[in-house]
PDB file of C-alpha atoms in Angstrom:
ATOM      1  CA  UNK A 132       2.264  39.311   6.994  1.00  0.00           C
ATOM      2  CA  UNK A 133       6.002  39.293   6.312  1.00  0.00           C
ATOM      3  CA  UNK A 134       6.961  35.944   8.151  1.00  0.00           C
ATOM      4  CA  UNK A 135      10.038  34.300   6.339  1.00  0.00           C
ATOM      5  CA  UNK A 136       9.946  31.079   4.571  1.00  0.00           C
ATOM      6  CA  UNK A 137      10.386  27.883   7.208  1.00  0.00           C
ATOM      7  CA  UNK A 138      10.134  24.764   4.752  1.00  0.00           C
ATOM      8  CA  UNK A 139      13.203  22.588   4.507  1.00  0.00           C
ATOM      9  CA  UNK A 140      14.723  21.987   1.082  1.00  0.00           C
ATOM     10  CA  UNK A 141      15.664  18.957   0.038  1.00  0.00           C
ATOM     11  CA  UNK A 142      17.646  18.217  -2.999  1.00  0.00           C
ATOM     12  CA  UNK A 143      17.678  14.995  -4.927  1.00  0.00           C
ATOM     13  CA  UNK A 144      20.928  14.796  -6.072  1.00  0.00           C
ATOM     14  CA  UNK A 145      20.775  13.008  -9.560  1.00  0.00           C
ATOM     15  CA  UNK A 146      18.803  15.780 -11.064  1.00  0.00           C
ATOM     16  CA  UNK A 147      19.865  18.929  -8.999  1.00  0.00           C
ATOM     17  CA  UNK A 148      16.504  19.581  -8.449  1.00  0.00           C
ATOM     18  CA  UNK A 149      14.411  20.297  -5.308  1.00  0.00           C
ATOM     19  CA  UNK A 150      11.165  20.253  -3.510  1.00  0.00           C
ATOM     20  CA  UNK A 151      10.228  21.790  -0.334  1.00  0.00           C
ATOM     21  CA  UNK A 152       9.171  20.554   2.806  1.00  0.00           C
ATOM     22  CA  UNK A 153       7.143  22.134   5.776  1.00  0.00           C
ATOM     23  CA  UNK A 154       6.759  20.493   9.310  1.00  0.00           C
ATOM     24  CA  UNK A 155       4.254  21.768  11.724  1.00  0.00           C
ATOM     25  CA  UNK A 156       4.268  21.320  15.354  1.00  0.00           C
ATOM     26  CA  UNK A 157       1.537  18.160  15.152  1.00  0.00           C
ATOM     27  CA  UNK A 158       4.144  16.139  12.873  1.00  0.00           C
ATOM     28  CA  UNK A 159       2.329  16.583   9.439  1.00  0.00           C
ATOM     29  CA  UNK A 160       4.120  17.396   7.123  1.00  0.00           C
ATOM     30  CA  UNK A 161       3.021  19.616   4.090  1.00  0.00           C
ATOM     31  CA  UNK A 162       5.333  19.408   0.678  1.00  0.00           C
ATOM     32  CA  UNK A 163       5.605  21.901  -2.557  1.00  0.00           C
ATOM     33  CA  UNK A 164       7.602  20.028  -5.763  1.00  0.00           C
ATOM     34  CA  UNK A 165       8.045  23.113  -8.238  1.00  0.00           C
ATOM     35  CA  UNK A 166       8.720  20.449 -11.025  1.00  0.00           C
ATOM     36  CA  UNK A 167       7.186  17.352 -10.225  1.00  0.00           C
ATOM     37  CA  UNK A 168       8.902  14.902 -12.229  1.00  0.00           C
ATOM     38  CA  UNK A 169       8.737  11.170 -11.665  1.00  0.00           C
ATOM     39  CA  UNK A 170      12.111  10.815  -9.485  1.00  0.00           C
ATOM     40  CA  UNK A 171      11.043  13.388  -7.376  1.00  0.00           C
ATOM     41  CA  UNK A 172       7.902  12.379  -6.830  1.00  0.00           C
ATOM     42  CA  UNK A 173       8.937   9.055  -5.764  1.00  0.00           C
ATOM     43  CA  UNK A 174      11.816  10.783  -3.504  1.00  0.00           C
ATOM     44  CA  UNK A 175       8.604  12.432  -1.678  1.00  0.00           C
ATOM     45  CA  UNK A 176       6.634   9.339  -1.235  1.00  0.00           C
ATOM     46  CA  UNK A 177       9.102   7.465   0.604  1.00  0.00           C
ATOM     47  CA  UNK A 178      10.248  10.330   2.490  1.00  0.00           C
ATOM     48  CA  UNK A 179       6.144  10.755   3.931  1.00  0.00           C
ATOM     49  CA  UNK A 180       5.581   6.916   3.418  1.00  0.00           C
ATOM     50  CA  UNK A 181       8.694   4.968   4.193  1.00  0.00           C
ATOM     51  CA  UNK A 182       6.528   1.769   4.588  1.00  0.00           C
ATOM     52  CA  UNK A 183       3.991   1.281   2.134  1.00  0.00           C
ATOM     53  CA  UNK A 184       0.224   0.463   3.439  1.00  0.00           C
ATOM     54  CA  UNK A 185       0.373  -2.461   1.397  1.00  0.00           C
ATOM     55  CA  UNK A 186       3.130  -4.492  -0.703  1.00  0.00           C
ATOM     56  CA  UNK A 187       1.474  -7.343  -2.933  1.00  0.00           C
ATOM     57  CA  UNK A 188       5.051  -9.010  -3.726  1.00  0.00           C
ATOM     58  CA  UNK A 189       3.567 -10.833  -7.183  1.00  0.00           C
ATOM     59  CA  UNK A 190       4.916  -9.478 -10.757  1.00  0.00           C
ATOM     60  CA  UNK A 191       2.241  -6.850 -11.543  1.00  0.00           C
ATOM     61  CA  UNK A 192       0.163  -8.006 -15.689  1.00  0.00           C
ATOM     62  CA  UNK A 193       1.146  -5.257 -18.067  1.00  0.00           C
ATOM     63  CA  UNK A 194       0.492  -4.098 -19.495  1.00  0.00           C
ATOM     64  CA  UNK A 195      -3.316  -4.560 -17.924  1.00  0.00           C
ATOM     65  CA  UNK A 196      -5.885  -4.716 -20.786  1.00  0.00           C
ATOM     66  CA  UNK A 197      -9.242  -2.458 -20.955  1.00  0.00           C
ATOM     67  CA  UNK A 198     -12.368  -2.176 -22.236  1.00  0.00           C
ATOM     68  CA  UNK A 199     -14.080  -5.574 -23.811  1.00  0.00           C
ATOM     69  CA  UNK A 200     -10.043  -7.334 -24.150  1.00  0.00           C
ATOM     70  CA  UNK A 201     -10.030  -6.859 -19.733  1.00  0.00           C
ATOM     71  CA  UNK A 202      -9.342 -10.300 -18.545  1.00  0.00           C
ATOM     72  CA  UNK A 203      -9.088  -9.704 -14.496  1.00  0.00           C
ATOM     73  CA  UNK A 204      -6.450  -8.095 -12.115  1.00  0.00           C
ATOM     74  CA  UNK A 205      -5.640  -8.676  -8.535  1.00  0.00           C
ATOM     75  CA  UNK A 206      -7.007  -5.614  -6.629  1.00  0.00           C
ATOM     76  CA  UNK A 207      -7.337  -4.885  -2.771  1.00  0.00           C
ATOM     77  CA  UNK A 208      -9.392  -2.121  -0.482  1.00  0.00           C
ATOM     78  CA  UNK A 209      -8.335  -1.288   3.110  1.00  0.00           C
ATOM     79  CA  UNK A 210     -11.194   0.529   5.161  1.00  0.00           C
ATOM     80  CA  UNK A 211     -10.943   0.522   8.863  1.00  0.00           C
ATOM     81  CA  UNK A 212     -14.319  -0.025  10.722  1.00  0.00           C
ATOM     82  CA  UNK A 213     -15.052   0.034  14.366  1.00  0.00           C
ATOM     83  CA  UNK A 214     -11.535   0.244  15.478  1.00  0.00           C
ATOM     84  CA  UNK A 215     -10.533  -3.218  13.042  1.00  0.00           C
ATOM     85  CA  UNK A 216      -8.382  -3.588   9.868  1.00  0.00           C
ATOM     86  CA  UNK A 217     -10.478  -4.684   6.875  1.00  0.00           C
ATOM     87  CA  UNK A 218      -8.725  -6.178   3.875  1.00  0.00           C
ATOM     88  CA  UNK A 219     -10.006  -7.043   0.921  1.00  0.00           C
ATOM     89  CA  UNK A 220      -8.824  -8.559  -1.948  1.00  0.00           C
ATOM     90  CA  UNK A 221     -10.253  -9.250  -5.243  1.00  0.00           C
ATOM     91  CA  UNK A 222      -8.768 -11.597  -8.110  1.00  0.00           C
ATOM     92  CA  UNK A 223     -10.708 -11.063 -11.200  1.00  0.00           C
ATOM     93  CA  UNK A 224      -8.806 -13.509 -13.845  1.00  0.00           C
ATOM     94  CA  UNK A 225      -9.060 -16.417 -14.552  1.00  0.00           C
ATOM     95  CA  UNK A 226      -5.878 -17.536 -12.948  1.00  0.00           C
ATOM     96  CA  UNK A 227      -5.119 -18.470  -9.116  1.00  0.00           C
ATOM     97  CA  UNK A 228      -2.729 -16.300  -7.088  1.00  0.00           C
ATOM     98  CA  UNK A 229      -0.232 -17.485  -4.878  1.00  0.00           C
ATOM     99  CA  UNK A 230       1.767 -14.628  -3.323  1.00  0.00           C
ATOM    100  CA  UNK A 231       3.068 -12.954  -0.497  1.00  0.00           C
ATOM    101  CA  UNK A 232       1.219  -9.474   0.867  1.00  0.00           C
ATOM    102  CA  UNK A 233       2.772  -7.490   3.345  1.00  0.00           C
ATOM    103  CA  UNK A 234       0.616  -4.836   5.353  1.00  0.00           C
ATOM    104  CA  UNK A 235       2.130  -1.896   7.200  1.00  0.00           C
ATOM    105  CA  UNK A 236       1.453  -2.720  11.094  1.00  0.00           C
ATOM    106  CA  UNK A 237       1.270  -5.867  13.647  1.00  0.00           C
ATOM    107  CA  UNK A 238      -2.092  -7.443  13.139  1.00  0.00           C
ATOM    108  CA  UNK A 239      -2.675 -11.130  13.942  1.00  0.00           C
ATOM    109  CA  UNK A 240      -5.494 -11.830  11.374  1.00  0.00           C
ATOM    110  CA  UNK A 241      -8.548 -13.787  10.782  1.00  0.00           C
ATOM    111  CA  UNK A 242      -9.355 -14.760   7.240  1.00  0.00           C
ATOM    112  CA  UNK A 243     -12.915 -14.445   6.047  1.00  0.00           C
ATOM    113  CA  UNK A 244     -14.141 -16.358   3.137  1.00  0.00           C
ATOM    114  CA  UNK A 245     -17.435 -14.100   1.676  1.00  0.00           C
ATOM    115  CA  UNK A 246     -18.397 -17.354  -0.390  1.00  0.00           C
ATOM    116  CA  UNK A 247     -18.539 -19.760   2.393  1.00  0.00           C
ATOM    117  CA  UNK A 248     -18.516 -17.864   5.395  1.00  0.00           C
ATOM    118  CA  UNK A 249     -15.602 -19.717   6.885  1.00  0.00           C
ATOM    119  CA  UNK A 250     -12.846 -18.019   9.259  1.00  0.00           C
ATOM    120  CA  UNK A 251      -9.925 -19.412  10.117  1.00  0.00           C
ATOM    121  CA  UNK A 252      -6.213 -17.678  11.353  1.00  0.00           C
ATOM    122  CA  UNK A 253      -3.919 -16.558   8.520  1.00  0.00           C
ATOM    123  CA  UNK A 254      -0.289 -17.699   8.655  1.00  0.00           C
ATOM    124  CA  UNK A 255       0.747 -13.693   9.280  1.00  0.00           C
ATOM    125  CA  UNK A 256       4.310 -13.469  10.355  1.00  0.00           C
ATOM    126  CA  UNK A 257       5.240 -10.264  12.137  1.00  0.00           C
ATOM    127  CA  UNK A 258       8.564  -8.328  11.404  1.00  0.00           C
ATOM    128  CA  UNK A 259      10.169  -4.420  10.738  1.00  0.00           C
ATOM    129  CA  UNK A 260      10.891  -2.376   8.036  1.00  0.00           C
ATOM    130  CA  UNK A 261      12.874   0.826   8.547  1.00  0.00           C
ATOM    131  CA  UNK A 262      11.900   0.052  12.624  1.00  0.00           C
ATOM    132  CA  UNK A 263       8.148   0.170  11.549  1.00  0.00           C
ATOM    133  CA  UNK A 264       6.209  -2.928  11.940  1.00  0.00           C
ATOM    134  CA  UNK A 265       5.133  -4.814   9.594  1.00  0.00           C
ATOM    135  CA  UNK A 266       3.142  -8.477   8.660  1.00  0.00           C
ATOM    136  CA  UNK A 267       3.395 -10.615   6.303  1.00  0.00           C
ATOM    137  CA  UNK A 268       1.167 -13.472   4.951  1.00  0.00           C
ATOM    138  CA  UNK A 269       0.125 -16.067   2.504  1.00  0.00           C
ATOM    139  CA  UNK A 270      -2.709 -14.776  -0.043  1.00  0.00           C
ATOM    140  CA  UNK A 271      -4.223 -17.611  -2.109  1.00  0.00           C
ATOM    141  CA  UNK A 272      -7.233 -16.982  -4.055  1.00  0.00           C
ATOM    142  CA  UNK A 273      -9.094 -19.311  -6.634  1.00  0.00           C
ATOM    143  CA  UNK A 274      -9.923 -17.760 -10.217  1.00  0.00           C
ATOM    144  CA  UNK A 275     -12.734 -15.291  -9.322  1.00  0.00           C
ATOM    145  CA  UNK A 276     -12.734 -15.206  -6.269  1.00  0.00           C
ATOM    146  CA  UNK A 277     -12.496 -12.855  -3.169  1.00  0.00           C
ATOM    147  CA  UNK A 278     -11.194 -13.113   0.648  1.00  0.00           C
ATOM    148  CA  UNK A 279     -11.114 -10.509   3.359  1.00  0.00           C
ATOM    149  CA  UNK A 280      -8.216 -10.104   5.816  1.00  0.00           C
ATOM    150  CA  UNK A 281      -9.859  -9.307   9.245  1.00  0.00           C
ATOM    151  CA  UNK A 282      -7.480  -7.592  12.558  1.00  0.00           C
TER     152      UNK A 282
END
């Protein structure tokens, strides 16, 4: 099969360096980086991923200690389940967090508390980034402790 080569190429220009890109006619996108390097990589992600899934706006610990010296992190998982958003998040320290998360997409949320079983509404503000909606909310958690994000 001699059919010619149809990926864009896209250059980023601080490093003269390039990486390929191949549409097809669904919209998904396939890309090839023949060096990938850390700038280019990056260059990539926010090419395919312009707004991330999730943005936890709070300083991240480094560096993060392992093994027996591990003294808790902030983590998250996003599943979706019968058609609903599912956020979880996780703080592991011994330290409260008060930050700001924002999710990719309009969801008006409930927040479930796993240790008491409570709901109540979240204080999600909707908005855009790069014309893609977006929310934004409150996330307080006590030292070890969990809450999930329901939509």
């Amino acid at each position: 099969d001699n059919n010619p080569m149809t990926a864009e190429i896209s250059i980023v220009v601080d490093d003269f360096t390039s990486y390929f890109m191949n549409k097809n006619k669904a919209g998904g996108r396939g890309y090839f980086l023949p060096n990938p390097e850390l700038k280019i990589m990056d260059a990539v992600i926010k090419e395919a991923l312009p707004v991330k899934d999730i943005d936890i706006q709070m300083a991240p610990n480094w560096p993060i200690k392992m093994g027996t010296e591990y003294d808790g992190a902030l983590t998250y998982l996003h599943k979706v389940k019968d058609g609903k958003d599912i956020y979880f998040f996780a703080n592991s320290s011994d330290k409260a967090i008060d930050t700001k998360v924002t999710i990719r997409g309009a969801h008006n949320q409930e927040i479930w508390n796993p240790h008491t079983g409570e709901r109540q509404q979240s204080d999600a503000v909707e908005s855009s980034i790069n014309g893609q909606p977006v929310t934004t909310f409150s996330l307080k958690l006590a030292p070890v402790s969990s809450v999930f994000y329901v939509h």
